[in-house]
mmCIF file of C-alpha atoms in Angstrom:
data_model
loop_
_atom_site.group_PDB
_atom_site.id
_atom_site.type_symbol
_atom_site.label_atom_id
_atom_site.label_comp_id
_atom_site.label_asym_id
_atom_site.label_seq_id
_atom_site.Cartn_x
_atom_site.Cartn_y
_atom_site.Cartn_z
ATOM 1 C CA PHE A 248 45.111 -108.234 2.360
ATOM 2 C CA GLY A 249 48.153 -109.756 3.982
ATOM 3 C CA TYR A 250 51.320 -108.513 5.556
ATOM 4 C CA ASP A 251 52.983 -108.819 2.144
ATOM 5 C CA LEU A 252 51.044 -105.724 1.097
ATOM 6 C CA THR A 253 53.630 -103.667 2.989
ATOM 7 C CA PHE A 254 56.239 -104.684 0.388
ATOM 8 C CA GLN A 255 54.334 -102.444 -2.039
ATOM 9 C CA PHE A 256 55.100 -99.228 -0.137
ATOM 10 C CA GLU A 257 57.744 -99.898 2.555
ATOM 11 C CA PRO A 258 61.441 -100.667 1.966
ATOM 12 C CA ILE A 259 61.557 -103.885 3.989
ATOM 13 C CA ARG A 260 64.589 -106.161 3.994
ATOM 14 C CA LYS A 261 63.350 -109.592 2.962
ATOM 15 C CA SER A 262 64.483 -112.483 5.124
ATOM 16 C CA GLN A 263 63.739 -115.185 2.566
ATOM 17 C CA GLU A 264 63.728 -115.525 -1.192
ATOM 18 C CA ARG A 265 60.430 -114.738 -2.865
ATOM 19 C CA ASP A 266 59.109 -116.066 -6.142
ATOM 20 C CA PRO A 267 58.762 -113.002 -8.415
ATOM 21 C CA THR A 268 55.488 -114.417 -9.768
ATOM 22 C CA GLN A 269 53.945 -114.642 -6.272
ATOM 23 C CA ARG A 270 50.983 -112.380 -5.763
ATOM 24 C CA ASP A 271 51.574 -110.022 -2.823
ATOM 25 C CA ILE A 272 47.997 -108.856 -2.802
ATOM 26 C CA LEU A 273 44.699 -110.343 -3.838
ATOM 27 C CA LEU A 274 41.386 -108.561 -3.424
ATOM 28 C CA TYR A 275 38.809 -111.315 -3.135
ATOM 29 C CA LEU A 276 35.172 -110.267 -3.361
ATOM 30 C CA ALA A 277 32.958 -113.320 -3.121
ATOM 31 C CA ASP A 278 29.513 -112.954 -4.628
ATOM 32 C CA GLU A 279 28.344 -116.154 -2.984
ATOM 33 C CA ILE A 280 29.390 -117.775 0.285
ATOM 34 C CA VAL A 281 28.311 -121.149 1.614
ATOM 35 C CA VAL A 282 28.123 -121.003 5.403
ATOM 36 C CA VAL A 283 28.273 -124.238 7.382
ATOM 37 C CA ASP A 284 27.451 -124.095 11.096
ATOM 38 C CA GLN A 285 28.905 -127.276 12.579
ATOM 39 C CA SER A 286 27.409 -126.730 16.023
ATOM 40 C CA ARG A 287 23.866 -126.335 14.656
ATOM 41 C CA HIS A 288 24.316 -128.920 11.881
ATOM 42 C CA SER A 289 23.006 -126.499 9.294
ATOM 43 C CA SER A 290 24.198 -124.670 6.208
ATOM 44 C CA TRP A 291 22.996 -121.869 3.968
ATOM 45 C CA THR A 292 24.140 -119.726 1.064
ATOM 46 C CA VAL A 293 24.676 -115.977 1.258
ATOM 47 C CA SER A 294 24.604 -114.098 -2.050
ATOM 48 C CA LEU A 295 26.103 -110.627 -2.241
ATOM 49 C CA ASP A 296 25.687 -107.743 -4.658
ATOM 50 C CA PHE A 297 28.039 -104.803 -5.052
ATOM 51 C CA SER A 298 27.345 -101.259 -6.157
ATOM 52 C CA TYR A 299 29.536 -98.289 -6.994
ATOM 53 C CA LYS A 300 28.698 -94.987 -8.697
ATOM 54 C CA SER A 301 25.258 -96.029 -9.938
ATOM 55 C CA LYS A 302 26.553 -99.364 -11.262
ATOM 56 C CA SER A 303 25.510 -102.536 -9.520
ATOM 57 C CA THR A 304 25.705 -106.293 -9.767
ATOM 58 C CA LYS A 305 22.131 -106.550 -8.502
ATOM 59 C CA GLY A 306 20.066 -108.728 -10.806
ATOM 60 C CA LEU A 307 23.080 -110.009 -12.720
ATOM 61 C CA PRO A 308 23.590 -113.771 -12.774
ATOM 62 C CA HIS A 309 26.080 -115.012 -10.202
ATOM 63 C CA ASP A 310 27.912 -117.310 -12.549
ATOM 64 C CA CYS A 311 31.232 -117.427 -14.288
ATOM 65 C CA GLU A 312 33.371 -119.747 -16.321
ATOM 66 C CA PRO A 313 33.970 -122.948 -14.381
ATOM 67 C CA ALA A 314 37.479 -123.255 -12.982
ATOM 68 C CA PRO A 315 37.773 -126.971 -12.328
ATOM 69 C CA PHE A 316 40.458 -128.248 -10.013
ATOM 70 C CA LEU A 317 43.593 -129.483 -11.798
ATOM 71 C CA ALA A 318 45.837 -132.005 -10.061
ATOM 72 C CA PHE A 319 49.445 -130.868 -9.627
ATOM 73 C CA GLU A 320 50.782 -133.301 -12.237
ATOM 74 C CA HIS A 321 48.236 -132.146 -14.839
ATOM 75 C CA ASN A 322 48.559 -128.405 -14.232
ATOM 76 C CA PRO A 323 50.767 -126.581 -16.761
ATOM 77 C CA ARG A 324 51.150 -123.573 -14.415
ATOM 78 C CA ASN A 325 53.237 -125.562 -11.926
ATOM 79 C CA GLU A 326 56.237 -126.076 -14.220
ATOM 80 C CA GLY A 327 57.306 -128.920 -11.905
ATOM 81 C CA LYS A 328 58.125 -126.511 -9.041
ATOM 82 C CA PHE A 329 57.014 -127.499 -5.552
ATOM 83 C CA SER A 330 57.870 -126.384 -2.026
ATOM 84 C CA ALA A 331 56.143 -128.172 0.845
ATOM 85 C CA ARG A 332 56.581 -125.371 3.393
ATOM 86 C CA ASP A 333 57.626 -121.746 3.682
ATOM 87 C CA THR A 334 59.570 -122.241 6.916
ATOM 88 C CA PRO A 335 62.626 -124.499 7.213
ATOM 89 C CA LYS A 336 62.077 -127.407 9.591
ATOM 90 C CA GLY A 337 62.693 -126.338 13.190
ATOM 91 C CA ASP A 338 62.399 -122.583 12.567
ATOM 92 C CA PHE A 339 58.768 -122.401 13.702
ATOM 93 C CA THR A 340 59.591 -124.216 16.964
ATOM 94 C CA ARG A 341 62.435 -121.778 17.580
ATOM 95 C CA SER A 342 60.042 -118.865 16.919
ATOM 96 C CA VAL A 343 57.595 -120.264 19.482
ATOM 97 C CA ASP A 344 60.391 -120.687 22.035
ATOM 98 C CA ARG A 345 61.584 -117.128 21.406
ATOM 99 C CA ALA A 346 58.044 -115.755 21.766
ATOM 100 C CA LYS A 347 57.580 -117.653 25.043
ATOM 101 C CA HIS A 348 60.805 -116.112 26.327
ATOM 102 C CA GLU A 349 59.684 -112.618 25.267
ATOM 103 C CA PHE A 350 56.329 -113.152 27.027
ATOM 104 C CA LYS A 351 58.159 -114.062 30.250
ATOM 105 C CA MET A 352 60.303 -110.932 29.899
ATOM 106 C CA GLY A 353 57.189 -108.781 29.449
ATOM 107 C CA ASN A 354 58.159 -107.697 25.941
ATOM 108 C CA LEU A 355 55.129 -109.334 24.291
ATOM 109 C CA PHE A 356 51.487 -109.544 25.175
ATOM 110 C CA GLU A 357 50.383 -111.164 21.914
ATOM 111 C CA ALA A 358 52.063 -112.979 19.041
ATOM 112 C CA VAL A 359 50.751 -114.238 15.724
ATOM 113 C CA LEU A 360 53.053 -116.966 14.489
ATOM 114 C CA SER A 361 52.264 -118.924 11.383
ATOM 115 C CA GLN A 362 53.746 -121.190 8.800
ATOM 116 C CA THR A 363 52.452 -122.331 5.454
ATOM 117 C CA PHE A 364 52.286 -125.954 4.425
ATOM 118 C CA ARG A 365 51.629 -126.981 0.867
ATOM 119 C CA GLU A 366 50.550 -130.338 -0.433
ATOM 120 C CA LYS A 367 50.532 -131.654 -3.970
ATOM 121 C CA LEU A 368 46.924 -132.444 -4.684
ATOM 122 C CA ASP A 369 45.918 -135.169 -7.059
ATOM 123 C CA LYS A 370 42.656 -136.213 -8.658
ATOM 124 C CA GLU A 371 41.659 -138.229 -5.549
ATOM 125 C CA THR A 372 42.628 -135.389 -3.191
ATOM 126 C CA PRO A 373 41.039 -132.118 -4.333
ATOM 127 C CA PRO A 374 41.034 -129.088 -1.970
ATOM 128 C CA SER A 375 37.693 -130.159 -0.460
ATOM 129 C CA VAL A 376 39.235 -133.432 0.773
ATOM 130 C CA LEU A 377 42.150 -131.501 2.268
ATOM 131 C CA PHE A 378 39.658 -129.206 4.035
ATOM 132 C CA ARG A 379 37.724 -132.180 5.478
ATOM 133 C CA ARG A 380 40.993 -133.729 6.659
ATOM 134 C CA LEU A 381 41.983 -130.459 8.350
ATOM 135 C CA ARG A 382 38.572 -130.169 10.031
ATOM 136 C CA SER A 383 38.831 -133.705 11.418
ATOM 137 C CA ARG A 384 42.339 -133.091 12.807
ATOM 138 C CA ASN A 385 41.720 -129.528 13.975
ATOM 139 C CA PRO A 386 38.022 -129.157 14.838
ATOM 140 C CA SER A 387 38.179 -125.377 15.219
ATOM 141 C CA PRO A 388 34.826 -123.609 15.136
ATOM 142 C CA TYR A 389 35.780 -121.543 12.096
ATOM 143 C CA GLY A 390 37.181 -122.821 8.827
ATOM 144 C CA PHE A 391 37.413 -121.781 5.201
ATOM 145 C CA LEU A 392 37.973 -123.191 1.730
ATOM 146 C CA ILE A 393 38.361 -120.468 -0.886
ATOM 147 C CA ASN A 394 39.207 -120.791 -4.583
ATOM 148 C CA LEU A 395 41.410 -117.729 -5.184
ATOM 149 C CA GLY A 396 41.750 -118.380 -8.897
ATOM 150 C CA GLU A 397 44.910 -119.138 -10.848
ATOM 151 C CA ASP A 398 44.840 -122.661 -9.347
ATOM 152 C CA GLU A 399 45.342 -121.345 -5.821
ATOM 153 C CA TYR A 400 43.143 -122.429 -2.917
ATOM 154 C CA LEU A 401 43.152 -121.111 0.620
ATOM 155 C CA VAL A 402 42.265 -123.746 3.208
ATOM 156 C CA GLY A 403 42.365 -123.081 6.925
ATOM 157 C CA ALA A 404 40.863 -123.357 10.360
ATOM 158 C CA SER A 405 40.918 -121.051 13.361
ATOM 159 C CA PRO A 406 39.479 -120.863 16.859
ATOM 160 C CA GLU A 407 38.827 -117.152 16.204
ATOM 161 C CA MET A 408 36.011 -115.601 14.205
ATOM 162 C CA PHE A 409 37.253 -113.781 11.120
ATOM 163 C CA VAL A 410 34.322 -111.457 10.438
ATOM 164 C CA ARG A 411 30.915 -110.965 11.964
ATOM 165 C CA CYS A 412 28.183 -108.917 10.347
ATOM 166 C CA GLU A 413 26.026 -107.399 13.074
ATOM 167 C CA LYS A 414 23.950 -104.956 11.082
ATOM 168 C CA VAL A 415 23.502 -104.001 7.422
ATOM 169 C CA GLU A 416 21.884 -100.734 6.417
ATOM 170 C CA ASN A 417 21.987 -98.096 3.719
ATOM 171 C CA ASN A 418 24.883 -95.707 4.109
ATOM 172 C CA GLU A 419 23.601 -92.152 4.622
ATOM 173 C CA TYR A 420 26.947 -90.646 3.644
ATOM 174 C CA ARG A 421 27.249 -92.247 0.205
ATOM 175 C CA ALA A 422 24.068 -92.840 -1.700
ATOM 176 C CA GLY A 423 23.689 -96.473 -2.743
ATOM 177 C CA ALA A 424 26.486 -97.701 -0.499
ATOM 178 C CA ILE A 425 25.776 -100.203 2.236
ATOM 179 C CA ARG A 426 27.168 -99.783 5.715
ATOM 180 C CA VAL A 427 28.163 -102.987 7.506
ATOM 181 C CA GLU A 428 29.072 -102.969 11.179
ATOM 182 C CA THR A 429 31.499 -105.689 12.161
#
């Protein structure tokens, strides 16, 4: 869930135009995750099952219709529209400068600034190539490449861990539910 979720229940004045077809919320439940540990030079697959009210995905095949990557020029969903970034050039730098000033004043102790860059991908540059390029330029310990469906991919890198699973056990409060401590 992202900050855009608040648009669903709070009357927030929008500071930039939004595409009415943009998804504000996307619940992504992966049934299989490939984990790559760069420091240990190893990788493995984690398969997940879900259960709710006596229904479960346990034992069901973890497969679906293939959703092959479509280059921008060959994708009918794009309708020729393209925006390379969500922040006008220079705005992010001004936000950083403002945050630095607020830190000096004692008004901030933490800030999460971000900007989104988009790139038209072609047949020779699928999302996996973009991810490898990002990893080589920004060798953060944590990275992700997620196919969100509807021809949308989330590619990123961060010095911070997103989620850690410390312990998995049966949930005593709800029969059949699994409790995960993070």
